[in-house]
Amino acid sequence: MPKNTKVTQREHSNEPVTESVADLLSLEHPMDYKSSQMSMGLSPGSTAPVKALLPSPDPDAEDGRPAWNNKLEYILAQVGFSVGLGNVWRFPYLCQKNGGGAYLVPYFILLLLIGIPLFFLELAVGQRIRRGSIGVWNYMYPQLGGIGVSSLMVCGFVGLYYNVIIGWSIFYFFQSFQYPLPWAECPIQRNGTQAIVVPECDKSSATTYFWYRQTLNITSSIDDTGGLNWKMVLSLLVAWILVCLAVIKGIQSSGKVMYFSSLFPYVVLFCFLVRVLLMKGAVDGIAHMFTPKLEKMLEPQVWREAATQVFFALGLGFGGVIAFSSYNKRDNNCHFDATLVSIINFVTSILATLVVFAVLGFKANVMNEKCVVDNAEKILGYLNTGVLSKELIPPHINFSHLSTEDYAEMYGVIKTVKEDSFGQLGLDACMLEDELNKAVQGTGLAFIAFTEAMTHFPASPFWSVMFFFMLINLGLGSMIGTMTGITTPILDAFKIRKEILCVACCVIAFLLGLLFVQRSGNYFVTMFDDYSAGLPLTVVVILENISVAWIYGTKRFMQDLEDMLGFRPYSFYYYMWRYVSPAVLVVLIIATVIEMAVSPAGYNAWVEAEGAEHFHSYPPWALAMAYALIVVAMLPLPIVYIIRRFNLMSDGSNKLSVSYRKGMMKDISNLEEQDEQRFILSKNPSEAPSPMPAHRAYLGPGGTQEMTNTNYGTSTKTGYQNIGSPESEL
């Protein structure tokens, strides 16, 4: 018997020895509450439909779980995870495509309706239960424990190809340490005594050629693998080594990494913005960007794409948000965190949009001036050969100093006079608006359009190094969160060394990632990006929402938040979680399925002979692989439900965790002391008040009736009796 128990303390006294329940519990191994005949009046093996209120934690309890060194590290980690490559190359594209400044209206509305509420929900459950994605949803409702497994699967799929993009950025980063930049001009090849431009580059552009041929060395179809691209294999290896080093020591290490990886991109974006605003055409790009096309707001497609972008911008459903939050103190103000990180994410998207379109505005002016020069030479040739009459040229036009306005005037005159044969002249209008309307996204923006713009910068290697170093940091921040979403639930479930798990995950991921560094690897990156995350993650998040709001109970959850935070969240969240967010997510799922059914499944293949992309449909095996990604990601949901529904396997929620056992024994010990005192004073123990701290009853939004809780068929008021199943070991 331990020396500090009440039993041993009373062995040599004259008082009657009473064995305390707390002392007995302290000597027992973790109890399987489901197999006990004393489990809340349940028969052995029976399962409750849903857990009761989350256990009130003992703030002094130590469960050995790592914790953030300070609040700033945690905020930077969440910002680093949520702010990623999509903010730089996806949001600006959607903004331009869907009405410029008008797109910001549906985006901000949906950020309020589904973004912040669901982000707050994930932060709250992770912080309260202090487990990874698998353990959290096993605790909330074991039959939906597959939510965490599906989330882990999606994290794995996304991490495989996301790190390939970091590898591409690393390759470009090292290629930037030379002047002129290697993608500034087309390479020259010799044909006998003649030196000619490589035909593939001549038909496209220098930056396009460098991307498709020098970097990817891409094949013409997904059927032709072409073998491994060893330059990309080495870049991918470096990327995985960086990720592994960042996460191998846990949040203490990754938290310090976030100081740099989260803040450095903002330094680069501000430097780019200031520099580009001093260059010609930047204001044209920004003005074009924010010129609202209000009619676009009435199109359903705009709202669907805004909802999807909100959804992925915050990293909902990946498990990284829950994992990071699980290392917080239980009284941390996660409502403030959710609002702050969401606002930072939105502001970052706006800042990145300003930078991108200031740069593209500068590029559009450069390309437009080049177009004017090229077409002016054509016109001079036609004038010298007599195809065009010199009388068509206005007298004030000087070909040696031809402005875009002069060219537009001359172009209009020639088009009017030579209306019948104008098409044969091959003249371009050279409109700045046409250049600005060339929307690009993803790799096309980062590795083609942006790199082309930087070739025209003074000191272009410096800006190229800064840009790709920024992409590496943005990618690393997101990858650290993704890897944490994978490792945290595994470490919670299996007590293995973190270092061994991280190294094993990185090695396996690198080997699987070789699929993406074949010569045809870019086509597989596109496939995984289109199919592995979109629909599965939306399903995961709506099940998270339903699990909390409809199964566990929104009122219960609001009461838990009040107990945890010390204040009651706004009624706004009650209605969002219970009605609005699920409805919006259902509509988003339906719209996604319809789009997948209507849009042809395929990819843009690079045709070397033409120096251009052409859309190809997926062959049957590739189409089967694409749909298999969706099925595999969502398969844990029905499998876990069936297993738990028919008691084929323990749900893992029947073990008392260390922190919960300590808190429970402390409460029972207090109860015992109160009962002993009342026994001495001849009081009825049943009259004793609850040992739990008094809490205000949650009345619901605007309600006046005290909330009651139905637990195992018995209606009880919120209090000590509501503490049902103990905290999950997962």
Short mmCIF file of C-alpha atoms in Angstrom, two decimals, residues 320-665:
data_model
loop_
_atom_site.label_atom_id
_atom_site.label_comp_id
_atom_site.label_asym_id
_atom_site.label_seq_id
_atom_site.Cartn_x
_atom_site.Cartn_y
_atom_site.Cartn_z
CA GLY A 320 -3.23 19.47 -38.19
CA VAL A 321 -5.47 22.08 -36.56
CA ILE A 322 -6.67 19.57 -33.95
CA ALA A 323 -3.16 18.20 -33.39
CA PHE A 324 -1.62 21.62 -32.78
CA SER A 325 -4.48 22.63 -30.51
CA SER A 326 -4.19 19.45 -28.44
CA TYR A 327 -0.87 20.69 -27.04
CA ASN A 328 -2.52 23.77 -25.52
CA LYS A 329 -3.55 24.36 -21.93
CA ARG A 330 -7.22 23.60 -21.45
CA ASP A 331 -8.09 27.15 -20.42
CA ASN A 332 -6.49 28.70 -23.50
CA ASN A 333 -8.79 31.15 -25.29
CA CYS A 334 -9.20 29.17 -28.51
CA HIS A 335 -12.04 31.48 -29.64
CA PHE A 336 -9.54 34.34 -29.88
CA ASP A 337 -7.08 32.03 -31.68
CA ALA A 338 -9.68 30.98 -34.26
CA THR A 339 -10.63 34.57 -35.05
CA LEU A 340 -7.04 35.82 -35.15
CA VAL A 341 -5.69 33.05 -37.39
CA SER A 342 -8.67 33.33 -39.76
CA ILE A 343 -8.20 37.10 -40.11
CA ILE A 344 -4.44 36.71 -40.63
CA ASN A 345 -5.13 34.12 -43.32
CA PHE A 346 -7.58 36.43 -45.11
CA VAL A 347 -5.25 39.45 -44.91
CA THR A 348 -2.37 37.30 -46.20
CA SER A 349 -4.47 36.27 -49.20
CA ILE A 350 -5.20 39.95 -49.95
CA LEU A 351 -1.51 40.87 -49.57
CA ALA A 352 -0.44 38.01 -51.84
CA THR A 353 -3.07 39.08 -54.39
CA LEU A 354 -1.71 42.63 -54.40
CA VAL A 355 1.83 41.35 -54.96
CA VAL A 356 0.88 38.83 -57.64
CA PHE A 357 -1.12 41.25 -59.72
CA ALA A 358 1.32 44.10 -59.27
CA VAL A 359 3.98 41.76 -60.69
CA LEU A 360 1.65 40.51 -63.44
CA GLY A 361 0.69 44.12 -64.23
CA PHE A 362 4.37 44.93 -64.71
CA LYS A 363 4.78 41.80 -66.85
CA ALA A 364 1.70 42.69 -68.92
CA ASN A 365 3.16 46.11 -69.71
CA VAL A 366 6.49 44.57 -70.72
CA MET A 367 4.78 41.99 -72.93
CA ASN A 368 2.46 44.61 -74.40
CA GLU A 369 5.38 46.85 -75.34
CA LYS A 370 7.11 43.86 -76.91
CA CYS A 371 3.93 43.13 -78.87
CA VAL A 372 3.84 46.74 -80.13
CA VAL A 373 7.48 46.58 -81.26
CA ASP A 374 7.02 43.24 -83.07
CA ASN A 375 3.87 44.36 -84.88
CA ALA A 376 5.36 47.75 -85.74
CA GLU A 377 8.17 45.91 -87.53
CA LYS A 378 5.55 43.93 -89.47
CA ILE A 379 3.81 47.16 -90.51
CA LEU A 380 7.13 48.70 -91.61
CA GLY A 381 7.77 45.63 -93.72
CA TYR A 382 4.32 45.92 -95.34
CA LEU A 383 4.99 49.63 -96.02
CA ASN A 384 8.34 48.91 -97.65
CA THR A 385 6.90 46.15 -99.86
CA GLY A 386 3.87 48.18 -100.84
CA VAL A 387 1.30 45.92 -99.17
CA LEU A 388 0.17 48.91 -97.13
CA SER A 389 0.01 52.51 -98.30
CA LYS A 390 1.97 55.11 -96.33
CA GLU A 391 -1.15 57.28 -96.38
CA LEU A 392 -2.71 54.92 -93.83
CA ILE A 393 -0.18 55.98 -91.20
CA PRO A 394 -1.14 59.14 -89.26
CA PRO A 395 1.51 61.86 -89.77
CA HIS A 396 2.32 62.32 -86.04
CA ILE A 397 3.34 58.68 -85.57
CA ASN A 398 7.09 58.09 -85.12
CA PHE A 399 8.07 54.42 -85.47
CA SER A 400 11.28 54.96 -83.49
CA HIS A 401 9.27 56.07 -80.42
CA LEU A 402 5.98 54.27 -80.87
CA SER A 403 3.67 54.35 -77.86
CA THR A 404 0.86 51.88 -77.21
CA GLU A 405 -1.67 54.65 -77.87
CA ASP A 406 -0.09 55.46 -81.25
CA TYR A 407 -0.05 51.79 -82.19
CA ALA A 408 -3.70 51.39 -81.19
CA GLU A 409 -4.65 54.35 -83.42
CA MET A 410 -2.64 52.99 -86.37
CA TYR A 411 -4.04 49.49 -85.84
CA GLY A 412 -7.61 50.85 -85.90
CA VAL A 413 -7.05 52.75 -89.17
CA ILE A 414 -5.49 49.75 -90.93
CA LYS A 415 -8.24 47.42 -89.70
CA THR A 416 -10.93 49.79 -91.00
CA VAL A 417 -9.39 50.38 -94.43
CA LYS A 418 -8.18 46.80 -95.02
CA GLU A 419 -11.26 45.13 -93.60
CA ASP A 420 -11.43 42.39 -96.23
CA SER A 421 -7.75 41.36 -96.15
CA PHE A 422 -6.90 42.38 -92.59
CA GLY A 423 -6.76 38.82 -91.30
CA GLN A 424 -3.97 37.97 -93.72
CA LEU A 425 -1.71 40.66 -92.28
CA GLY A 426 -1.33 38.80 -88.98
CA LEU A 427 -1.39 41.90 -86.80
CA ASP A 428 -2.23 41.75 -83.09
CA ALA A 429 -4.28 44.35 -81.24
CA CYS A 430 -1.70 44.49 -78.39
CA MET A 431 -4.30 45.36 -75.76
CA LEU A 432 -3.07 45.62 -72.19
CA GLU A 433 -6.43 44.25 -71.01
CA ASP A 434 -5.85 41.04 -72.97
CA GLU A 435 -2.51 40.47 -71.22
CA LEU A 436 -4.06 41.13 -67.80
CA ASN A 437 -6.90 38.69 -68.52
CA LYS A 438 -4.51 35.78 -69.03
CA ALA A 439 -5.32 34.08 -65.75
CA VAL A 440 -2.81 31.57 -64.45
CA GLN A 441 -2.72 29.57 -61.25
CA GLY A 442 -0.70 26.96 -59.42
CA THR A 443 2.56 25.92 -61.03
CA GLY A 444 1.72 28.05 -64.06
CA LEU A 445 1.81 31.16 -61.88
CA ALA A 446 4.82 30.33 -59.73
CA PHE A 447 7.12 28.60 -62.20
CA ILE A 448 6.15 30.29 -65.48
CA ALA A 449 4.40 33.67 -65.17
CA PHE A 450 6.19 34.87 -62.03
CA THR A 451 9.61 33.66 -63.16
CA GLU A 452 9.13 35.41 -66.50
CA ALA A 453 8.26 38.66 -64.74
CA MET A 454 11.35 38.42 -62.53
CA THR A 455 13.65 38.16 -65.56
CA HIS A 456 12.76 41.81 -66.24
CA PHE A 457 13.55 42.92 -62.66
CA PRO A 458 16.78 44.76 -61.93
CA ALA A 459 18.98 42.35 -59.92
CA SER A 460 16.69 39.50 -60.99
CA PRO A 461 18.67 36.67 -59.28
CA PHE A 462 18.19 38.32 -55.88
CA TRP A 463 14.41 38.53 -56.31
CA SER A 464 14.25 35.01 -57.66
CA VAL A 465 16.14 33.66 -54.64
CA MET A 466 13.81 35.55 -52.30
CA PHE A 467 10.68 34.36 -54.09
CA PHE A 468 11.51 30.66 -54.12
CA PHE A 469 12.86 30.78 -50.58
CA MET A 470 9.46 32.20 -49.62
CA LEU A 471 7.70 29.32 -51.40
CA ILE A 472 9.89 26.82 -49.55
CA ASN A 473 8.98 28.39 -46.20
CA LEU A 474 5.28 28.52 -47.03
CA GLY A 475 5.39 24.87 -48.03
CA LEU A 476 7.34 23.81 -44.95
CA GLY A 477 4.86 25.52 -42.64
CA SER A 478 1.99 23.59 -44.19
CA MET A 479 3.96 20.32 -44.31
CA ILE A 480 4.84 20.55 -40.61
CA GLY A 481 1.13 20.84 -39.83
CA THR A 482 0.29 17.99 -42.19
CA MET A 483 2.94 15.71 -40.67
CA THR A 484 1.78 16.63 -37.16
CA GLY A 485 -1.74 15.65 -38.23
CA ILE A 486 -0.32 12.23 -39.12
CA THR A 487 2.08 11.60 -36.25
CA THR A 488 0.04 12.95 -33.32
CA PRO A 489 -2.87 10.46 -33.52
CA ILE A 490 -0.42 7.59 -34.10
CA LEU A 491 1.66 8.59 -31.08
CA ASP A 492 -1.51 8.89 -28.99
CA ALA A 493 -2.59 5.38 -29.99
CA PHE A 494 0.78 3.62 -29.90
CA LYS A 495 3.42 4.50 -27.39
CA ILE A 496 6.44 4.57 -29.69
CA ARG A 497 9.34 6.97 -29.92
CA LYS A 498 8.58 10.09 -31.87
CA GLU A 499 11.96 10.08 -33.60
CA ILE A 500 11.48 6.56 -34.93
CA LEU A 501 7.96 7.31 -36.15
CA CYS A 502 8.97 10.56 -37.90
CA VAL A 503 11.92 8.96 -39.68
CA ALA A 504 9.80 5.97 -40.72
CA CYS A 505 7.03 8.23 -42.06
CA CYS A 506 9.49 10.36 -44.03
CA VAL A 507 11.29 7.36 -45.54
CA ILE A 508 8.03 5.71 -46.59
CA ALA A 509 6.69 9.00 -47.95
CA PHE A 510 9.87 9.58 -49.95
CA LEU A 511 9.68 6.13 -51.52
CA LEU A 512 6.00 6.56 -52.39
CA GLY A 513 6.75 10.07 -53.65
CA LEU A 514 8.99 8.65 -56.39
CA LEU A 515 5.75 8.32 -58.36
CA PHE A 516 5.73 12.12 -58.70
CA VAL A 517 9.35 12.54 -59.78
CA GLN A 518 9.10 10.39 -62.85
CA ARG A 519 9.11 12.33 -66.10
CA SER A 520 5.32 11.96 -66.08
CA GLY A 521 5.13 12.87 -62.39
CA ASN A 522 3.47 16.25 -62.93
CA TYR A 523 0.37 14.50 -64.29
CA PHE A 524 0.11 12.47 -61.06
CA VAL A 525 0.50 15.63 -58.99
CA THR A 526 -2.49 17.06 -60.87
CA MET A 527 -4.48 13.86 -60.29
CA PHE A 528 -3.82 13.78 -56.54
CA ASP A 529 -4.56 17.49 -56.24
CA ASP A 530 -7.91 17.09 -58.01
CA TYR A 531 -9.14 13.87 -56.39
CA SER A 532 -7.36 12.91 -53.16
CA ALA A 533 -8.51 15.76 -50.91
CA GLY A 534 -11.51 17.71 -52.22
CA LEU A 535 -14.52 15.46 -51.72
CA PRO A 536 -13.10 13.30 -48.87
CA LEU A 537 -12.19 16.33 -46.77
CA THR A 538 -15.59 17.92 -47.27
CA VAL A 539 -17.25 14.70 -46.09
CA VAL A 540 -14.87 14.53 -43.11
CA VAL A 541 -15.66 18.08 -42.00
CA ILE A 542 -19.44 17.71 -42.30
CA LEU A 543 -19.24 14.55 -40.18
CA GLU A 544 -17.15 16.46 -37.64
CA ASN A 545 -19.83 19.12 -37.58
CA ILE A 546 -22.65 16.57 -37.22
CA SER A 547 -20.77 14.62 -34.56
CA VAL A 548 -20.45 17.69 -32.35
CA ALA A 549 -23.64 19.60 -33.14
CA TRP A 550 -26.19 16.82 -33.54
CA ILE A 551 -24.84 13.70 -31.83
CA TYR A 552 -22.88 15.12 -28.93
CA GLY A 553 -25.20 18.12 -28.76
CA THR A 554 -24.61 21.79 -29.47
CA LYS A 555 -25.90 22.87 -26.05
CA ARG A 556 -23.61 20.42 -24.32
CA PHE A 557 -20.69 21.58 -26.38
CA MET A 558 -21.47 25.23 -25.63
CA GLN A 559 -21.59 24.37 -21.92
CA ASP A 560 -18.22 22.64 -22.21
CA LEU A 561 -16.78 25.72 -23.89
CA GLU A 562 -18.16 27.92 -21.13
CA ASP A 563 -16.54 25.69 -18.50
CA MET A 564 -13.28 25.63 -20.43
CA LEU A 565 -12.99 29.27 -21.50
CA GLY A 566 -14.71 30.93 -18.57
CA PHE A 567 -17.26 32.67 -20.78
CA ARG A 568 -20.10 31.58 -23.00
CA PRO A 569 -19.40 31.84 -26.76
CA TYR A 570 -21.74 33.95 -28.83
CA SER A 571 -25.09 32.47 -29.82
CA PHE A 572 -23.92 32.98 -33.40
CA TYR A 573 -21.82 29.82 -33.12
CA TYR A 574 -24.78 27.82 -31.83
CA TYR A 575 -26.78 28.49 -34.98
CA MET A 576 -23.79 28.16 -37.30
CA TRP A 577 -22.77 24.75 -35.95
CA ARG A 578 -26.27 23.40 -35.71
CA TYR A 579 -27.89 24.66 -38.92
CA VAL A 580 -25.95 26.91 -41.28
CA SER A 581 -22.55 25.20 -41.57
CA PRO A 582 -23.99 21.69 -42.16
CA ALA A 583 -26.37 23.06 -44.79
CA VAL A 584 -23.58 24.92 -46.61
CA LEU A 585 -21.36 21.82 -46.52
CA VAL A 586 -24.14 19.61 -47.91
CA VAL A 587 -24.63 22.04 -50.79
CA LEU A 588 -20.86 22.08 -51.36
CA ILE A 589 -20.72 18.27 -51.49
CA ILE A 590 -23.60 18.12 -53.96
CA ALA A 591 -21.99 20.81 -56.15
CA THR A 592 -18.65 18.97 -56.06
CA VAL A 593 -20.22 15.66 -57.08
CA ILE A 594 -22.15 17.35 -59.91
CA GLU A 595 -19.00 19.05 -61.16
CA MET A 596 -17.09 15.76 -61.11
CA ALA A 597 -19.90 14.10 -63.06
CA VAL A 598 -20.22 16.87 -65.64
CA SER A 599 -16.56 17.88 -66.14
CA PRO A 600 -14.42 15.49 -68.19
CA ALA A 601 -11.75 13.74 -66.15
CA GLY A 602 -8.38 14.52 -67.63
CA TYR A 603 -5.16 16.52 -67.53
CA ASN A 604 -3.20 19.03 -69.60
CA ALA A 605 -0.41 17.20 -71.41
CA TRP A 606 2.63 18.97 -72.81
CA VAL A 607 3.13 18.39 -76.54
CA GLU A 608 6.79 18.91 -77.35
CA ALA A 609 6.32 19.28 -81.12
CA GLU A 610 3.83 22.13 -80.68
CA GLY A 611 5.32 23.74 -77.58
CA ALA A 612 1.87 23.89 -75.99
CA GLU A 613 -0.52 22.06 -73.67
CA HIS A 614 -3.44 19.96 -74.85
CA PHE A 615 -6.19 18.43 -72.75
CA HIS A 616 -6.12 14.62 -72.61
CA SER A 617 -8.68 12.35 -71.00
CA TYR A 618 -7.41 9.91 -68.42
CA PRO A 619 -6.91 6.35 -69.69
CA PRO A 620 -9.05 3.73 -67.90
CA TRP A 621 -6.31 2.69 -65.46
CA ALA A 622 -5.59 6.31 -64.48
CA LEU A 623 -9.30 7.07 -64.08
CA ALA A 624 -9.64 4.01 -61.82
CA MET A 625 -6.66 5.25 -59.81
CA ALA A 626 -8.20 8.72 -59.45
CA TYR A 627 -11.50 7.38 -58.13
CA ALA A 628 -9.65 4.88 -55.93
CA LEU A 629 -8.05 7.84 -54.13
CA ILE A 630 -11.52 9.09 -53.16
CA VAL A 631 -12.71 5.62 -52.12
CA VAL A 632 -9.60 4.79 -50.08
CA ALA A 633 -9.72 8.13 -48.28
CA MET A 634 -13.38 7.68 -47.27
CA LEU A 635 -13.32 3.89 -46.72
CA PRO A 636 -12.44 4.12 -42.99
CA LEU A 637 -15.76 5.91 -42.34
CA PRO A 638 -18.09 2.96 -43.09
CA ILE A 639 -15.60 0.33 -41.94
CA VAL A 640 -15.14 1.82 -38.47
CA TYR A 641 -18.88 2.47 -38.17
CA ILE A 642 -19.73 -1.18 -38.92
CA ILE A 643 -17.02 -2.51 -36.59
CA ARG A 644 -18.14 -0.30 -33.71
CA ARG A 645 -21.86 -0.67 -34.43
CA PHE A 646 -21.72 -4.44 -34.12
CA ASN A 647 -19.04 -4.50 -31.38
CA LEU A 648 -16.51 -6.30 -33.56
CA MET A 649 -13.68 -4.33 -31.95
CA SER A 650 -13.18 -2.16 -28.91
CA ASP A 651 -13.63 1.52 -29.70
CA GLY A 652 -10.57 2.40 -27.69
CA SER A 653 -12.52 4.80 -25.48
CA ASN A 654 -12.82 2.55 -22.45
CA LYS A 655 -9.51 3.33 -20.81
CA LEU A 656 -9.02 5.99 -18.18
CA SER A 657 -6.31 8.37 -19.30
CA VAL A 658 -3.71 9.51 -16.78
CA SER A 659 -4.99 13.05 -16.41
CA TYR A 660 -8.60 11.96 -16.16
CA ARG A 661 -7.84 9.31 -13.53
CA LYS A 662 -6.01 11.87 -11.40
CA GLY A 663 -8.84 14.34 -11.65
CA MET A 664 -11.46 11.67 -10.96
CA MET A 665 -9.63 10.32 -7.90
#
